[in-house]
Each structure stands twice: as structure tokens, then as C-alpha cells.
mmCIF file of C-alpha atoms in Angstrom:
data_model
loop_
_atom_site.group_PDB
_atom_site.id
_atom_site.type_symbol
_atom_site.label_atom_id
_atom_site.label_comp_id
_atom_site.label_asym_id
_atom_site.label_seq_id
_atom_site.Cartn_x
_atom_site.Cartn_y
_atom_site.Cartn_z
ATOM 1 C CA UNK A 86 0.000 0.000 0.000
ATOM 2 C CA UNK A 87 1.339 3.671 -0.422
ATOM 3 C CA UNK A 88 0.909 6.219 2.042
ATOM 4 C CA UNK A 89 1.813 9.772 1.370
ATOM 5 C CA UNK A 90 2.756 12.449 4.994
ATOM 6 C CA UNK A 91 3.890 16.014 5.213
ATOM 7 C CA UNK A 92 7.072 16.246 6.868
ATOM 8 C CA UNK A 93 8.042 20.344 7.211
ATOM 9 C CA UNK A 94 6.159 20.908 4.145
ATOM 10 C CA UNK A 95 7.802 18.318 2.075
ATOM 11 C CA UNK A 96 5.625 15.266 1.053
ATOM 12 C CA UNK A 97 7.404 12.153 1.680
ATOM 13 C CA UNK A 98 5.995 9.115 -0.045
ATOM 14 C CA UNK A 99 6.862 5.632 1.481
ATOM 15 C CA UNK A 100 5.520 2.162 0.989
ATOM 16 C CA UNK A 101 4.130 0.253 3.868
ATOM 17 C CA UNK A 102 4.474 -3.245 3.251
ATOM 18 C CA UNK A 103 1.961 -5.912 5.042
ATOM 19 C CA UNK A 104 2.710 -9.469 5.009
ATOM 20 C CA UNK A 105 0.002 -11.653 6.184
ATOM 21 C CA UNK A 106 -0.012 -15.188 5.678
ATOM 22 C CA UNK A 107 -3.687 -16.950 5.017
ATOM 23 C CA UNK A 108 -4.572 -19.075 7.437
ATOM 24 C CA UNK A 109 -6.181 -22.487 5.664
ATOM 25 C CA UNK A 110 -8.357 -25.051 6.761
ATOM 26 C CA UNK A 111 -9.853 -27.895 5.038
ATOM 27 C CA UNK A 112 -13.266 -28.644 6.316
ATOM 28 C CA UNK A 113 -14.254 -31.820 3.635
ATOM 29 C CA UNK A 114 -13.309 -33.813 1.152
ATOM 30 C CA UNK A 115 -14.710 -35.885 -1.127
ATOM 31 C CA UNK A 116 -13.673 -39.170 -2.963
ATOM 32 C CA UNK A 117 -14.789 -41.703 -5.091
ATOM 33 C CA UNK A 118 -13.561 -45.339 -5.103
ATOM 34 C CA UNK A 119 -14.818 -48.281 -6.948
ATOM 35 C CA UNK A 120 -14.086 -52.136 -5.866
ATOM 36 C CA UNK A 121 -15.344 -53.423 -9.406
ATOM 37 C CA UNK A 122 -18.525 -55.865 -8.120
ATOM 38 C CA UNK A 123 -22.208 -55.530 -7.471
ATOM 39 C CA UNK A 124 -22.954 -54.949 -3.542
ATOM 40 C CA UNK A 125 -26.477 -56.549 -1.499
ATOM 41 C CA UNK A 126 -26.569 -53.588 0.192
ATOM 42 C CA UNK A 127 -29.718 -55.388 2.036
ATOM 43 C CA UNK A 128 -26.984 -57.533 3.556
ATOM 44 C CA UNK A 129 -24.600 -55.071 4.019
ATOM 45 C CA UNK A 130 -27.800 -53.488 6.415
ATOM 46 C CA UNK A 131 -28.168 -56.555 8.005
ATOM 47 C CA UNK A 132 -24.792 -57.434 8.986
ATOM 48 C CA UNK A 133 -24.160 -53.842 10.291
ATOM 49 C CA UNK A 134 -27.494 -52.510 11.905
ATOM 50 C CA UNK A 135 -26.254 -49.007 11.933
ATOM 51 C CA UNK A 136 -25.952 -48.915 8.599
ATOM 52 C CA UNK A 137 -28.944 -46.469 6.958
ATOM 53 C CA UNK A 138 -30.640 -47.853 3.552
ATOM 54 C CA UNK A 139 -33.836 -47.072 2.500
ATOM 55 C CA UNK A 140 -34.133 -47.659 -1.273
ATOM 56 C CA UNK A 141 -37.187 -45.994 -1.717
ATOM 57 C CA UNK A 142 -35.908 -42.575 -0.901
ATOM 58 C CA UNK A 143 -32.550 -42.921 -1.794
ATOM 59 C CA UNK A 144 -30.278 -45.673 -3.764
ATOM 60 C CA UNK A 145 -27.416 -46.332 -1.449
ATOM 61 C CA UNK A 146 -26.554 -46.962 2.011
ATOM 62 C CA UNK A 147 -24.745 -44.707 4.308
ATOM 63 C CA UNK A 148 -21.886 -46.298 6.276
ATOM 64 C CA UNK A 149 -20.311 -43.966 9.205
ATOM 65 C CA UNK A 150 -17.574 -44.124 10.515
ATOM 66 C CA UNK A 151 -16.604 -42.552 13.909
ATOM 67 C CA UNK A 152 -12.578 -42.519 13.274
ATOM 68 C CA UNK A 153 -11.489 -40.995 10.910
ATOM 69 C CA UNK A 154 -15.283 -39.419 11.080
ATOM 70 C CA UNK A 155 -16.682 -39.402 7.732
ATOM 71 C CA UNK A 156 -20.075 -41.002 6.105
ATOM 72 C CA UNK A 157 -19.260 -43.416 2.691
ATOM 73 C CA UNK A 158 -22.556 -44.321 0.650
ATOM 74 C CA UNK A 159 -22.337 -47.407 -0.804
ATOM 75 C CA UNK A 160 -23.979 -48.030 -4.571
ATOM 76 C CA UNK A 161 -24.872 -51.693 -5.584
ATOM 77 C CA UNK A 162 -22.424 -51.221 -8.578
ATOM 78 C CA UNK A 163 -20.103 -51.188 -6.413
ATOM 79 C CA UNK A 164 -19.250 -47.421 -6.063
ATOM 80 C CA UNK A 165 -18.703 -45.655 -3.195
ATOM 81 C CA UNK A 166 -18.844 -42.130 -2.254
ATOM 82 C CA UNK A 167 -16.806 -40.855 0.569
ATOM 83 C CA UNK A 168 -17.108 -37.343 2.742
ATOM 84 C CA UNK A 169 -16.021 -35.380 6.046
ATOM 85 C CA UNK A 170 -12.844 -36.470 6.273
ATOM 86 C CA UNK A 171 -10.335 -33.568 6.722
ATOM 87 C CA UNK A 172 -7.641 -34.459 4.571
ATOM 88 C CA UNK A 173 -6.785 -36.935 1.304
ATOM 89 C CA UNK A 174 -5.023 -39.627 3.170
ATOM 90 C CA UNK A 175 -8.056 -39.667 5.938
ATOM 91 C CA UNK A 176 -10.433 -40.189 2.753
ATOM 92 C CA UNK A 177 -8.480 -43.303 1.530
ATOM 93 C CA UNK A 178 -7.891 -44.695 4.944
ATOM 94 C CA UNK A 179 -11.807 -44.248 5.445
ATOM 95 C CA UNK A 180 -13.207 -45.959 2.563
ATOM 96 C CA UNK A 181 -10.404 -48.744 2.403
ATOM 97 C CA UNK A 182 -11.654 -48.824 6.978
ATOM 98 C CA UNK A 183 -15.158 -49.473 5.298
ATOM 99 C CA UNK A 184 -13.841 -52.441 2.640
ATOM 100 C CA UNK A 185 -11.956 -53.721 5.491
ATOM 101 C CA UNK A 186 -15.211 -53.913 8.210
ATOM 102 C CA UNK A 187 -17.295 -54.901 4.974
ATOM 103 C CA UNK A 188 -14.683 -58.166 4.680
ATOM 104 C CA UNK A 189 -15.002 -58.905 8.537
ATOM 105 C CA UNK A 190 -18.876 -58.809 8.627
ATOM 106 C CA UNK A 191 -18.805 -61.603 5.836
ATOM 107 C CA UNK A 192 -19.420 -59.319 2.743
ATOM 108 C CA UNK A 193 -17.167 -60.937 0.657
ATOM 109 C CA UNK A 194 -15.082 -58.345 -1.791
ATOM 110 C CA UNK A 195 -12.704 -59.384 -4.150
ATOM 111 C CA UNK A 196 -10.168 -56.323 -4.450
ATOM 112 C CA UNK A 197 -8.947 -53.406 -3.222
ATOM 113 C CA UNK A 198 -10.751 -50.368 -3.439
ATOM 114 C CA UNK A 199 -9.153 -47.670 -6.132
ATOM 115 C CA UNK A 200 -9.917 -44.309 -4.589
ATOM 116 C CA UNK A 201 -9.736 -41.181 -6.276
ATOM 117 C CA UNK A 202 -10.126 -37.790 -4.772
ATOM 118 C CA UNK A 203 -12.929 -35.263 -6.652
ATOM 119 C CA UNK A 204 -13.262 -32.403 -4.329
ATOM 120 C CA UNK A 205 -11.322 -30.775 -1.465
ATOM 121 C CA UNK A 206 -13.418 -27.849 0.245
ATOM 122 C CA UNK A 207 -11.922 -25.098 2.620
ATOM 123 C CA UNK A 208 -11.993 -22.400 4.170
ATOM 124 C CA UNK A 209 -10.014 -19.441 4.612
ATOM 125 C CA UNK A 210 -8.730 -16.526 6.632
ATOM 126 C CA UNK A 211 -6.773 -13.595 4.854
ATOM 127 C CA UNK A 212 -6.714 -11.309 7.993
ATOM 128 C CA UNK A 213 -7.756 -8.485 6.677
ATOM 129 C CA UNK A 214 -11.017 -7.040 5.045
ATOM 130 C CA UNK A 215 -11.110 -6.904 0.969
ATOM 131 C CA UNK A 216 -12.577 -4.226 -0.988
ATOM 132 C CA UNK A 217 -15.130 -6.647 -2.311
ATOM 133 C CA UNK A 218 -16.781 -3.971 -4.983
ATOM 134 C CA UNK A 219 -13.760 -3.145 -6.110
ATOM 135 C CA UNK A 220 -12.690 -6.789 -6.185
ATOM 136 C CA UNK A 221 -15.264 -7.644 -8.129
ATOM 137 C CA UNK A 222 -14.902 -5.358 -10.494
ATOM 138 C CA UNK A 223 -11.119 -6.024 -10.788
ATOM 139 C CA UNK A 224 -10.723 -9.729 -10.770
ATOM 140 C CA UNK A 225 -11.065 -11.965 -14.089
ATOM 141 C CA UNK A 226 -13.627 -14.497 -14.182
ATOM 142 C CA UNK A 227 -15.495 -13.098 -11.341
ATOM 143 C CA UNK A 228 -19.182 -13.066 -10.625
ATOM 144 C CA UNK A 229 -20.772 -10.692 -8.082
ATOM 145 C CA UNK A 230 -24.700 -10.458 -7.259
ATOM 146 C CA UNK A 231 -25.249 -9.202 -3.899
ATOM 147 C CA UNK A 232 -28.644 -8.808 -4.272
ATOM 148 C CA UNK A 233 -28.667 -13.087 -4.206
ATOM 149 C CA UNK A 234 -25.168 -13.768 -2.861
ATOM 150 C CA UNK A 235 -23.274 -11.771 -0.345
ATOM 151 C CA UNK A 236 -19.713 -13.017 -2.223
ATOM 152 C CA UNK A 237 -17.787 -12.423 -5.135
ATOM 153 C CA UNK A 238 -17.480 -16.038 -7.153
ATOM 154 C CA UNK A 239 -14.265 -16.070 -8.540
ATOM 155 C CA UNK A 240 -13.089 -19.125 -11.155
ATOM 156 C CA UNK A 241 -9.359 -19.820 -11.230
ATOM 157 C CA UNK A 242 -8.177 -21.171 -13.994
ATOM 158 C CA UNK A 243 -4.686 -22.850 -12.643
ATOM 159 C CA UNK A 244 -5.088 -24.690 -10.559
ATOM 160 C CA UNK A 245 -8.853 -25.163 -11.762
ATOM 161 C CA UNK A 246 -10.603 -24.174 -8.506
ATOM 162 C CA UNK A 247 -13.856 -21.509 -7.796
ATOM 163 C CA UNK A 248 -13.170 -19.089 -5.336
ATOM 164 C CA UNK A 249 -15.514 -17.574 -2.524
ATOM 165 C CA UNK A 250 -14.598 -14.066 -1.282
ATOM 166 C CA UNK A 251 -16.591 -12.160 1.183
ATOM 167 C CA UNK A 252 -15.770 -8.451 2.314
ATOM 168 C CA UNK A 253 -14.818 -9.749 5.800
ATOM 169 C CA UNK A 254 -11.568 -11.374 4.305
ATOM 170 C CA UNK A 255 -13.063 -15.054 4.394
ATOM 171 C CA UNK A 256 -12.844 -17.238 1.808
ATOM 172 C CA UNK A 257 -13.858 -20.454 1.062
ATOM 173 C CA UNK A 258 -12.213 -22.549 -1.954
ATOM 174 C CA UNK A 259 -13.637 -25.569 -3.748
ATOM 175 C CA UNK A 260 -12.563 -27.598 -6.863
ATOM 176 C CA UNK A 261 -9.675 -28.525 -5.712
ATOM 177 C CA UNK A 262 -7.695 -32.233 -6.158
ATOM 178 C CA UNK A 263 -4.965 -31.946 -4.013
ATOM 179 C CA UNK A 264 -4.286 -29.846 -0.785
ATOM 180 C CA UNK A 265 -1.410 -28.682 -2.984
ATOM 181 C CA UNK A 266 -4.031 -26.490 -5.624
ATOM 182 C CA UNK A 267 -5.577 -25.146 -2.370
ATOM 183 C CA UNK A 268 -2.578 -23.792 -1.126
ATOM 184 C CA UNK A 269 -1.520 -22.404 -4.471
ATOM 185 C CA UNK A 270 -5.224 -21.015 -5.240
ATOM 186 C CA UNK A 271 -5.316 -19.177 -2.362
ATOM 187 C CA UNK A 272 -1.951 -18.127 -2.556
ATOM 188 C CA UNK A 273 -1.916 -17.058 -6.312
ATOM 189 C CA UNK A 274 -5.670 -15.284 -5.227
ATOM 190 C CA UNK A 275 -4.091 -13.582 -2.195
ATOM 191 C CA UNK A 276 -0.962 -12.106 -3.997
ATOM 192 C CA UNK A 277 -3.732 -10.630 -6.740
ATOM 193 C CA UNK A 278 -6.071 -8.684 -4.350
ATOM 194 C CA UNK A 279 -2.888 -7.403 -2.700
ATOM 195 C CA UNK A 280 -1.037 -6.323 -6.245
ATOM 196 C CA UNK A 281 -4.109 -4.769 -6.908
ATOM 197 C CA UNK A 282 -4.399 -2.890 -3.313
ATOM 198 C CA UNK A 283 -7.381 -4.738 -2.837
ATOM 199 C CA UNK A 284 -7.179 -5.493 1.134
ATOM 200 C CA UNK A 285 -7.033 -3.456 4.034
ATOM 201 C CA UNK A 286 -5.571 -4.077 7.151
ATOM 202 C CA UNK A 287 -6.312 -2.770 10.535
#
């Protein structure tokens, strides 16, 4: 930012420099895994009463887990679909926990399950405000309705990830495939609002 004071009548012009370093958290991610046979999910509900299925509202069963906690629904195809879990490795380790408690209650699977990761959400902290007209109107690839959505939607294009800004300096990022684009998203996205003197800082 550049600040201009008066110093015996002579205007001295000096840069103040903030660094501020975003403070990340990721709050869910989701993966997909397939173990390449048909499930009875009707005997995947018997074997393991706390298991939820009720086909007429909704085709696959919901396994939770309490550690790592996350919820997997399992497809009769064989697909699964896993959330909560706070990180990539806790997704794997949860849905290959599920195969693994599947095998022990008699549900006989043949392979491994191949798990690949499809979404990591989070959310984010710049620590300071953002000028979130001017943001809007600044940014490329940037969508801003307040009328409908207090945010500015912002679509990066490398890493391929959509954006979330809010005035308060909160963010929240989605898209993502690693915890590696989040970091550079955000990163890339902070560096941006502050070349363009976008944020302010108390």
C-alpha cells in the first residue's frame, strides 16, 4: 500500500508493506472409489445394523464411521462415495476402513478399493477485510450479485478451482484435487487482491 505524509512541508511518499499469511483449513473432502462388483446392500444393512438404507428414498446406504469421522454411501455397482474427512489420506484410509469392516462382517469383496479424490473444500482466513466492490470489479472471471449472494465467485483457472470471497476477508475454496491447488489457489488469489491494493488491514 502507499501512504503519502507532510514532513516540514515536504511530502514524503513511502511504501508500507503488510505481510500476512492466510490461514487455511480444510473442512471436507470428497472421494470416489470403486471395488469393481455388485454390492447386497440389504446384507450389508443386516450385517451392520447401523448402517442407513432405504431404497425408496434414496439408492445407497450410508456407512459412518466414527474414526477418521466421515459417512461413505455405498452403490450396488459397487461405487462408493466418501465425505467429512479432513484431509486426502483420511479419505483413503476411510473408505479402504469401510472395505476392510465390509470383509469382517462376511461381505465378501474381491479387491482393493481404487480411490480417487474429486473435491477438497476449505476455508479461509486472509486477515484483513477486501474491498469486495472493487474486487469484483477487478478480478477476471469473477461473478458478483449481492442482491442473491453476499460473495464475489471467482473461477481460477490454474489450478482449476472456484473461489468464494466475502468483504470480511473469508474465503472459502472448492474444486480442488490436491491440498497442494488449495494452497496455491489461495496463494496465487491472495498475492492478486494485494497487487491490486485490494485489502485493508487494521
Amino acid at each position: 500500500m502507499i501512504h503519502d505524509i507532510a514532513l516540514n512541508g515536504v511530502c514524503v511518499i513511502y511504501f508500507s508493506l503488510v505481510f500476512t499469511k492466510p490461514i487455511i483449513e480444510i473442512v471436507n473432502v470428497v472421494a470416489s472409489a470403486t471395488i469393481d462388483q455388485k454390492l447386497d446392500l440389504y446384507k450389508i444393512q443386516k450385517e451392520f445394523p447401523d448402517v442407513e438404507y432405504h431404497p425408496e428414498q434414496f439408492p445407497g446406504a450410508v456407512f459412518r464411521l466414527k474414526t477418521p469421522k466421515t459417512a461413505t454411501l455405498l452403490f450396488s455397482t459397487g461405487k462408493m462415495v466418501c465425505t467429512g474427512s479432513k484431509s486426502s489420506e483420511l479419505a483413503v484410509k476411510a473408505v479402504n476402513l469401510v472395505v476392510e469392516k465390509l470383509r469382517k462382517g462376511g461381505i465378501k469383496i474381491k479387491k482393493d478399493a481404487v480411490v480417487t479424490i474429486q473435491n477438497i473444500v476449505s476455508s479461509i482466513n486472509l486477515g484483513g477485510r477486501i474491498h469486495i466492490e472493487r474486487a469484483a470489479r477487478t478480478l477476471p472471471r469473477s461473478m458478483y450479485e449481492p442482491e442473491q449472494f453476499p460473495g464475489v465467485i471467482h473461477r481460477m483457472l490454474d489450478p482449476k478451482t472456484v473461489i468464494l470471497l466475502f468483504a470480511s476477508g473469508k474465503l472459502v475454496c472448492t474444486g480442488a484435487k490436491t491440498e497442494k491447488d488449495v494452497y496455491r489457489s489461495v496463494n496465487n488469489l491472495h498475492s492478486l487482491l494485494e497487487e491490486k491494493d485490494l485489502m485493508m488491514y487494521d
